[in-house]
Amino acid sequence: MFAIPRRHPSRQVQVASLLVGGGAPIVVQSMNSRPALDIEGNLQELEELKKAGCELSRLAIPTKESLKAFEEIVSRSPLPIVADIHFDYRLALAALERGAAALRLNPGNIRNQEGLAEVAKMAKRKQVPIRVGVNAGSLDKRIIAEEGGVNAKSMLRSAREALGFFEALDFDDLCISMKASHGPLLIAANALIAEACHYPIHLGLTEAGTKEKGAVRSAAALAPLLYAGIGDTIRISLTADPVEEVHVAYDILQALGLRDHGARLVSCPGCGRTEVDIRPMAARVEDYIRTIREPLTIAVMGCPVNGPGEAREADYGLAGGRNEYLLFAKGKILHKVKEEEAFGALVQLIEEGLEDESEE
Ligand code: SF4
């Protein structure tokens, strides 16, 4: 009844060794937050992104002075890097020469068609895909006027013109993104492009906001599309450490049954039956399990009455009693533990379980 959605069929592109579209797992990407000239800072950020599960990152190249640093970052990066180019096609050519795994170009910002044709020619020679990144905030004025404003139709028109431009040059190693900061516009525009083309679709709500609000807004806007099978790669744009973007992306995909990415927490809200301080415990456990890549379910429940039963699908869990917790595994109570020792006991139980699994 609630089957995992059939994915919108798209052709597959290859970004370095990473497959995007064509039924490949939905790729989680982010964007470096530091200036390109900060080589060591960017490399450290990339290591942290990779550790969190990020598969692809984008780096802005605003000036030609950034190019040498970009080259060094690419050569030492643990992740493939997408070069983000605005305004100047010559920066795109230089980024291709310096090892970009993909290009992201905004058709509203690069108007030199001869220059773009040169970019397509070089990208084809180097087998580097180009993402056409349409953004509701930077549509061509002509298109806005002709389509009656900034709307899903004007975004579709912008995408079609840009994709058509590359197709006319016999270049089809393309991805498309239709980004907006307004959820309904994002959903409508992506539904239209999914019907209109077979290129892999990159999803993201732009200017989503800070860590918590941005996560909620992104989840609300992306979930209807993902559940309709639309989207081959996602980025959650947060005003926060980019590592948070990766955690939120996986949380959304995991909640929809689209990707497994390690352990997940189930926890109850607590109520009049709760006699332990459940909120800090749930937060502490959630923080701890971020490092676990096995698909475990860990429960933190407020009471023994409903706790182990309601969380019976959990591999390991805690259920609160009076200033103590019951430690349980797969619905079975193991033993009591003092409240202040419960976190350590749960961690020990999980780690012993993981060790046993790795020995089997
Ligand atoms: S599991 Fe227990 S403490 Fe948690 S909400 Fe349900 S009844 Fe309340």
Short mmCIF file of C-alpha atoms and ligand atoms in Angstrom, two decimals:
data_model
loop_
_atom_site.label_atom_id
_atom_site.label_comp_id
_atom_site.label_asym_id
_atom_site.label_seq_id
_atom_site.Cartn_x
_atom_site.Cartn_y
_atom_site.Cartn_z
CA MET A 1 0.00 0.00 0.00
CA PHE A 2 2.80 2.43 0.89
CA ALA A 3 5.38 1.19 -1.60
CA ILE A 4 8.60 3.06 -2.21
CA PRO A 5 7.81 5.27 -5.21
CA ARG A 6 8.91 4.33 -8.68
CA ARG A 7 11.54 6.81 -9.73
CA HIS A 8 10.96 9.14 -12.64
CA PRO A 9 13.02 7.62 -15.47
CA SER A 10 16.10 9.66 -16.25
CA ARG A 11 19.24 9.04 -18.23
CA GLN A 12 22.38 8.53 -16.23
CA VAL A 13 25.32 10.90 -16.05
CA GLN A 14 28.66 10.24 -14.47
CA VAL A 15 30.36 12.79 -12.24
CA ALA A 16 33.89 11.45 -11.75
CA SER A 17 33.07 7.91 -10.55
CA LEU A 18 29.67 8.89 -9.14
CA LEU A 19 26.51 7.86 -11.02
CA VAL A 20 23.59 10.28 -11.04
CA GLY A 21 20.14 9.38 -12.36
CA GLY A 22 19.10 6.29 -14.27
CA GLY A 23 18.01 4.51 -11.09
CA ALA A 24 21.23 5.17 -9.12
CA PRO A 25 20.74 5.99 -5.41
CA ILE A 26 19.73 9.63 -4.89
CA VAL A 27 23.01 11.51 -4.53
CA VAL A 28 23.50 13.77 -1.51
CA GLN A 29 25.46 16.89 -2.22
CA SER A 30 26.44 20.09 -0.50
CA MET A 31 28.40 23.26 -1.21
CA ASN A 32 31.61 24.49 0.35
CA SER A 33 31.09 27.58 2.47
CA ARG A 34 34.60 29.02 2.29
CA PRO A 35 36.22 31.23 -0.34
CA ALA A 36 38.11 29.21 -2.95
CA LEU A 37 41.36 30.88 -1.91
CA ASP A 38 41.14 29.21 1.52
CA ILE A 39 42.63 25.94 0.31
CA GLU A 40 43.22 24.24 3.66
CA GLY A 41 39.87 25.39 5.05
CA ASN A 42 38.07 23.96 2.03
CA LEU A 43 39.92 20.66 2.25
CA GLN A 44 39.06 20.33 5.92
CA GLU A 45 35.43 21.10 5.13
CA LEU A 46 35.44 18.47 2.39
CA GLU A 47 36.83 15.84 4.79
CA GLU A 48 34.04 16.66 7.25
CA LEU A 49 31.43 16.52 4.50
CA LYS A 50 32.68 13.15 3.33
CA LYS A 51 32.63 11.80 6.88
CA ALA A 52 28.98 12.88 7.17
CA GLY A 53 28.12 10.98 3.96
CA CYS A 54 28.28 13.79 1.39
CA GLU A 55 28.99 12.45 -2.10
CA LEU A 56 29.55 15.59 -4.15
CA SER A 57 30.34 19.19 -3.29
CA ARG A 58 30.20 22.44 -5.20
CA LEU A 59 32.68 25.26 -5.01
CA ALA A 60 32.06 28.81 -6.18
CA ILE A 61 34.64 30.21 -8.56
CA PRO A 62 33.93 33.93 -8.60
CA THR A 63 37.20 35.20 -10.10
CA LYS A 64 40.13 34.03 -12.16
CA GLU A 65 42.31 34.48 -9.07
CA SER A 66 40.37 31.53 -7.53
CA LEU A 67 41.38 29.11 -10.26
CA LYS A 68 44.80 28.07 -9.01
CA ALA A 69 43.37 27.36 -5.55
CA PHE A 70 40.48 25.48 -7.17
CA GLU A 71 42.96 23.26 -9.01
CA GLU A 72 44.78 22.40 -5.81
CA ILE A 73 41.54 21.73 -3.91
CA VAL A 74 40.31 19.43 -6.68
CA SER A 75 43.60 17.53 -6.77
CA ARG A 76 43.51 16.85 -3.00
CA SER A 77 39.74 16.61 -2.46
CA PRO A 78 38.17 13.42 -1.06
CA LEU A 79 34.99 14.27 -3.02
CA PRO A 80 34.33 15.17 -6.65
CA ILE A 81 33.93 18.92 -7.04
CA VAL A 82 31.37 20.78 -9.12
CA ALA A 83 32.60 24.19 -10.28
CA ASP A 84 29.94 26.83 -9.77
CA ILE A 85 30.26 29.52 -12.42
CA HIS A 86 28.31 32.72 -12.92
CA PHE A 87 28.65 35.39 -15.60
CA ASP A 88 31.95 34.46 -17.25
CA TYR A 89 32.20 31.42 -19.56
CA ARG A 90 36.02 31.73 -19.48
CA LEU A 91 35.97 30.67 -15.82
CA ALA A 92 34.04 27.56 -16.87
CA LEU A 93 36.67 26.73 -19.50
CA ALA A 94 39.45 27.23 -16.97
CA ALA A 95 37.66 25.10 -14.33
CA LEU A 96 37.35 22.28 -16.87
CA GLU A 97 41.07 22.52 -17.55
CA ARG A 98 41.73 22.35 -13.82
CA GLY A 99 39.83 19.17 -13.06
CA ALA A 100 36.19 20.08 -12.34
CA ALA A 101 34.11 16.90 -12.11
CA ALA A 102 31.04 18.84 -13.29
CA LEU A 103 29.99 22.40 -14.03
CA ARG A 104 27.00 24.25 -12.73
CA LEU A 105 25.92 27.08 -15.00
CA ASN A 106 23.01 29.44 -14.51
CA PRO A 107 21.43 30.22 -17.89
CA GLY A 108 20.09 33.50 -16.52
CA ASN A 109 23.61 34.72 -15.80
CA ILE A 110 25.71 33.60 -18.75
CA ARG A 111 24.60 35.12 -22.02
CA ASN A 112 27.62 34.76 -24.27
CA GLN A 113 26.39 31.99 -26.56
CA GLU A 114 29.66 31.59 -28.46
CA GLY A 115 31.47 31.25 -25.15
CA LEU A 116 28.95 28.68 -23.90
CA ALA A 117 29.39 26.69 -27.10
CA GLU A 118 33.13 26.55 -26.38
CA VAL A 119 32.33 25.31 -22.85
CA ALA A 120 30.08 22.56 -24.24
CA LYS A 121 32.77 21.51 -26.69
CA MET A 122 35.41 21.22 -23.99
CA ALA A 123 33.02 19.50 -21.53
CA LYS A 124 32.22 16.94 -24.21
CA ARG A 125 35.89 16.29 -24.89
CA LYS A 126 36.58 15.86 -21.18
CA GLN A 127 33.34 13.90 -20.55
CA VAL A 128 32.29 16.33 -17.83
CA PRO A 129 28.56 16.87 -17.27
CA ILE A 130 26.96 20.29 -17.00
CA ARG A 131 24.15 21.11 -14.62
CA VAL A 132 21.82 23.75 -15.98
CA GLY A 133 20.84 25.53 -12.77
CA VAL A 134 17.66 27.54 -13.26
CA ASN A 135 16.91 29.79 -10.31
CA ALA A 136 13.61 31.61 -9.83
CA GLY A 137 15.55 34.61 -8.52
CA SER A 138 17.64 35.11 -11.64
CA LEU A 139 15.42 34.39 -14.62
CA ASP A 140 15.98 36.30 -17.82
CA LYS A 141 13.84 39.48 -17.92
CA ARG A 142 12.64 38.63 -21.42
CA ILE A 143 11.31 35.25 -20.24
CA ILE A 144 9.66 36.79 -17.18
CA ALA A 145 7.88 39.33 -19.40
CA GLU A 146 6.80 36.77 -21.97
CA GLU A 147 5.54 34.22 -19.43
CA GLY A 148 3.76 36.71 -17.18
CA GLY A 149 6.10 36.74 -14.20
CA VAL A 150 8.29 34.46 -12.12
CA ASN A 151 6.34 31.23 -12.18
CA ALA A 152 6.71 27.53 -12.98
CA LYS A 153 6.14 28.21 -16.67
CA SER A 154 8.88 30.83 -16.88
CA MET A 155 11.27 28.50 -15.06
CA LEU A 156 10.37 25.70 -17.47
CA ARG A 157 10.94 28.01 -20.42
CA SER A 158 14.34 29.03 -19.11
CA ALA A 159 15.30 25.38 -18.61
CA ARG A 160 14.05 24.36 -22.04
CA GLU A 161 15.92 27.14 -23.80
CA ALA A 162 19.17 26.30 -22.02
CA LEU A 163 18.83 22.54 -22.51
CA GLY A 164 17.85 23.12 -26.15
CA PHE A 165 20.94 25.28 -26.64
CA PHE A 166 23.22 22.46 -25.51
CA GLU A 167 21.26 19.79 -27.38
CA ALA A 168 21.64 21.81 -30.60
CA LEU A 169 25.39 21.51 -30.07
CA ASP A 170 24.97 17.75 -29.72
CA PHE A 171 25.80 17.96 -25.99
CA ASP A 172 23.46 15.99 -23.75
CA ASP A 173 25.63 15.16 -20.74
CA LEU A 174 23.28 17.34 -18.72
CA CYS A 175 21.53 17.61 -15.36
CA ILE A 176 18.84 20.15 -14.59
CA SER A 177 17.84 21.97 -11.44
CA MET A 178 14.86 24.27 -10.91
CA LYS A 179 15.41 26.04 -7.62
CA ALA A 180 13.16 28.47 -5.80
CA SER A 181 12.72 29.59 -2.23
CA HIS A 182 8.93 29.16 -2.32
CA GLY A 183 7.88 25.54 -1.79
CA PRO A 184 4.81 25.45 -4.09
CA LEU A 185 6.78 27.08 -6.92
CA LEU A 186 9.61 24.60 -6.46
CA ILE A 187 7.19 21.68 -6.58
CA ALA A 188 5.30 22.96 -9.63
CA ALA A 189 8.47 23.78 -11.60
CA ASN A 190 10.08 20.42 -10.93
CA ALA A 191 6.89 18.53 -11.76
CA LEU A 192 6.87 20.35 -15.13
CA ILE A 193 10.51 19.67 -15.94
CA ALA A 194 10.16 15.99 -14.97
CA GLU A 195 7.43 15.68 -17.59
CA ALA A 196 9.37 17.66 -20.16
CA CYS A 197 12.78 15.99 -20.10
CA HIS A 198 14.70 12.87 -19.24
CA TYR A 199 17.77 14.50 -17.67
CA PRO A 200 18.66 13.78 -14.04
CA ILE A 201 17.05 16.33 -11.72
CA HIS A 202 18.86 18.01 -8.87
CA LEU A 203 16.47 19.19 -6.15
CA GLY A 204 16.89 21.93 -3.59
CA LEU A 205 14.89 24.68 -1.93
CA THR A 206 17.05 27.80 -2.05
CA GLU A 207 17.41 30.23 0.84
CA ALA A 208 15.64 27.67 3.04
CA GLY A 209 16.81 29.38 6.23
CA THR A 210 18.57 28.38 9.40
CA LYS A 211 19.26 24.86 10.60
CA GLU A 212 15.88 23.96 12.06
CA LYS A 213 13.44 26.02 9.99
CA GLY A 214 15.40 25.34 6.83
CA ALA A 215 15.28 21.60 7.46
CA VAL A 216 11.51 21.67 7.93
CA ARG A 217 10.92 23.88 4.89
CA SER A 218 13.19 21.74 2.73
CA ALA A 219 11.53 18.52 3.89
CA ALA A 220 8.07 19.94 3.20
CA ALA A 221 9.03 21.13 -0.29
CA LEU A 222 11.12 18.15 -1.39
CA ALA A 223 9.04 15.30 0.05
CA PRO A 224 6.13 15.54 -2.43
CA LEU A 225 8.58 15.49 -5.33
CA LEU A 226 10.74 12.69 -3.96
CA TYR A 227 7.68 10.66 -3.13
CA ALA A 228 6.45 11.12 -6.68
CA GLY A 229 9.78 9.67 -7.83
CA ILE A 230 11.23 13.02 -8.93
CA GLY A 231 14.82 13.89 -8.00
CA ASP A 232 18.13 12.15 -8.63
CA THR A 233 20.28 14.31 -6.37
CA ILE A 234 19.52 16.74 -3.56
CA ARG A 235 21.09 19.58 -1.67
CA ILE A 236 19.58 21.12 1.44
CA SER A 237 20.58 24.82 1.54
CA LEU A 238 20.95 25.88 5.15
CA THR A 239 22.43 28.93 6.81
CA ALA A 240 24.54 26.55 8.86
CA ASP A 241 27.60 24.33 8.70
CA PRO A 242 27.32 22.39 5.39
CA VAL A 243 27.68 19.15 7.37
CA GLU A 244 24.18 19.87 8.73
CA GLU A 245 22.90 19.96 5.14
CA VAL A 246 24.11 16.42 4.67
CA HIS A 247 22.48 15.17 7.88
CA VAL A 248 19.17 16.76 6.91
CA ALA A 249 19.36 15.38 3.36
CA TYR A 250 19.79 11.85 4.68
CA ASP A 251 17.08 12.35 7.28
CA ILE A 252 14.63 13.28 4.51
CA LEU A 253 15.65 10.39 2.26
CA GLN A 254 15.58 7.95 5.16
CA ALA A 255 12.15 9.16 6.32
CA LEU A 256 10.79 8.47 2.83
CA GLY A 257 12.45 5.05 2.62
CA LEU A 258 14.63 6.22 -0.27
CA ARG A 259 18.06 5.71 1.27
CA ASP A 260 19.44 4.03 4.31
CA HIS A 261 22.13 6.00 6.00
CA GLY A 262 22.99 4.58 9.35
CA ALA A 263 21.16 4.52 12.62
CA ARG A 264 17.95 6.40 13.30
CA LEU A 265 16.41 7.47 16.57
CA VAL A 266 12.81 6.90 17.55
CA SER A 267 11.77 8.71 20.68
CA CYS A 268 8.47 9.55 22.31
CA PRO A 269 7.54 13.09 23.34
CA GLY A 270 7.22 12.16 27.04
CA CYS A 271 4.04 12.81 29.02
CA GLY A 272 2.63 12.67 32.55
CA ARG A 273 3.99 9.13 32.90
CA THR A 274 7.59 10.22 32.33
CA GLU A 275 9.79 10.27 35.44
CA VAL A 276 13.18 10.78 33.78
CA ASP A 277 14.67 13.77 31.96
CA ILE A 278 13.99 12.35 28.50
CA ARG A 279 14.76 15.38 26.30
CA PRO A 280 18.50 15.67 26.99
CA MET A 281 18.79 11.89 26.79
CA ALA A 282 17.14 11.77 23.35
CA ALA A 283 19.36 14.64 22.13
CA ARG A 284 22.50 12.93 23.44
CA VAL A 285 21.62 9.60 21.86
CA GLU A 286 20.74 11.29 18.57
CA ASP A 287 24.10 13.01 18.54
CA TYR A 288 25.93 9.77 19.30
CA ILE A 289 24.24 7.65 16.64
CA ARG A 290 25.19 10.07 13.85
CA THR A 291 28.48 8.20 13.64
CA ILE A 292 26.85 4.77 13.19
CA ARG A 293 26.54 3.71 9.55
CA GLU A 294 24.69 0.42 10.19
CA PRO A 295 20.91 0.67 9.68
CA LEU A 296 19.98 0.36 13.37
CA THR A 297 16.90 1.75 15.08
CA ILE A 298 17.54 3.10 18.57
CA ALA A 299 14.68 4.08 20.89
CA VAL A 300 14.47 6.49 23.78
CA MET A 301 11.04 6.16 25.40
CA GLY A 302 9.68 7.93 28.44
CA CYS A 303 8.01 5.10 30.32
CA PRO A 304 8.06 1.33 30.73
CA VAL A 305 4.29 1.05 30.19
CA ASN A 306 4.33 1.74 26.46
CA GLY A 307 8.05 2.20 25.81
CA PRO A 308 9.48 -1.19 24.80
CA GLY A 309 6.19 -2.23 23.22
CA GLU A 310 5.73 0.87 21.07
CA ALA A 311 9.38 0.74 20.08
CA ARG A 312 9.49 -3.00 19.58
CA GLU A 313 11.03 -2.63 16.12
CA ALA A 314 14.02 -0.88 17.73
CA ASP A 315 17.26 -2.82 17.88
CA TYR A 316 18.24 -1.22 21.19
CA GLY A 317 16.53 1.22 23.50
CA LEU A 318 15.90 2.89 26.81
CA ALA A 319 12.52 3.18 28.53
CA GLY A 320 12.27 5.54 31.48
CA GLY A 321 11.21 4.44 34.95
CA ARG A 322 11.43 6.40 38.24
CA ASN A 323 14.88 8.02 38.02
CA GLU A 324 16.10 4.97 36.13
CA TYR A 325 15.84 3.40 32.72
CA LEU A 326 15.10 -0.06 31.45
CA LEU A 327 17.55 -1.18 28.84
CA PHE A 328 15.85 -3.19 26.11
CA ALA A 329 16.69 -4.90 22.82
CA LYS A 330 14.19 -5.98 20.13
CA GLY A 331 11.24 -5.47 22.50
CA LYS A 332 12.78 -7.50 25.34
CA ILE A 333 13.75 -5.87 28.62
CA LEU A 334 17.36 -6.66 29.59
CA HIS A 335 17.84 -4.90 32.96
CA LYS A 336 17.43 -1.67 34.92
CA VAL A 337 20.10 1.01 34.97
CA LYS A 338 20.43 4.27 36.96
CA GLU A 339 19.42 7.39 35.01
CA GLU A 340 22.93 8.86 35.08
CA GLU A 341 24.45 5.59 33.83
CA ALA A 342 21.86 4.88 31.15
CA PHE A 343 23.57 6.62 28.25
CA GLY A 344 26.83 4.74 28.82
CA ALA A 345 24.99 1.42 29.19
CA LEU A 346 23.11 1.97 25.93
CA VAL A 347 26.31 2.90 24.08
CA GLN A 348 28.02 -0.22 25.44
CA LEU A 349 25.11 -2.41 24.35
CA ILE A 350 25.11 -0.93 20.84
CA GLU A 351 28.87 -1.24 20.46
CA GLU A 352 28.91 -4.84 21.67
CA GLY A 353 26.13 -5.63 19.20
CA LEU A 354 28.06 -3.99 16.36
CA GLU A 355 31.19 -5.92 17.30
CA ASP A 356 29.27 -9.22 17.32
CA GLU A 357 27.86 -8.42 13.87
CA SER A 358 31.27 -7.62 12.44
CA GLU A 359 32.63 -10.93 13.76
CA GLU A 360 29.82 -12.98 12.18
S1 SF4 B 1 5.86 6.06 25.65
FE1 SF4 B 1 5.13 6.43 27.74
S2 SF4 B 1 6.10 8.36 28.31
FE2 SF4 B 1 6.25 8.22 26.11
S3 SF4 B 1 4.47 9.35 25.41
FE3 SF4 B 1 3.92 7.16 25.46
S4 SF4 B 1 2.95 6.91 27.46
FE4 SF4 B 1 4.05 8.86 27.54
#
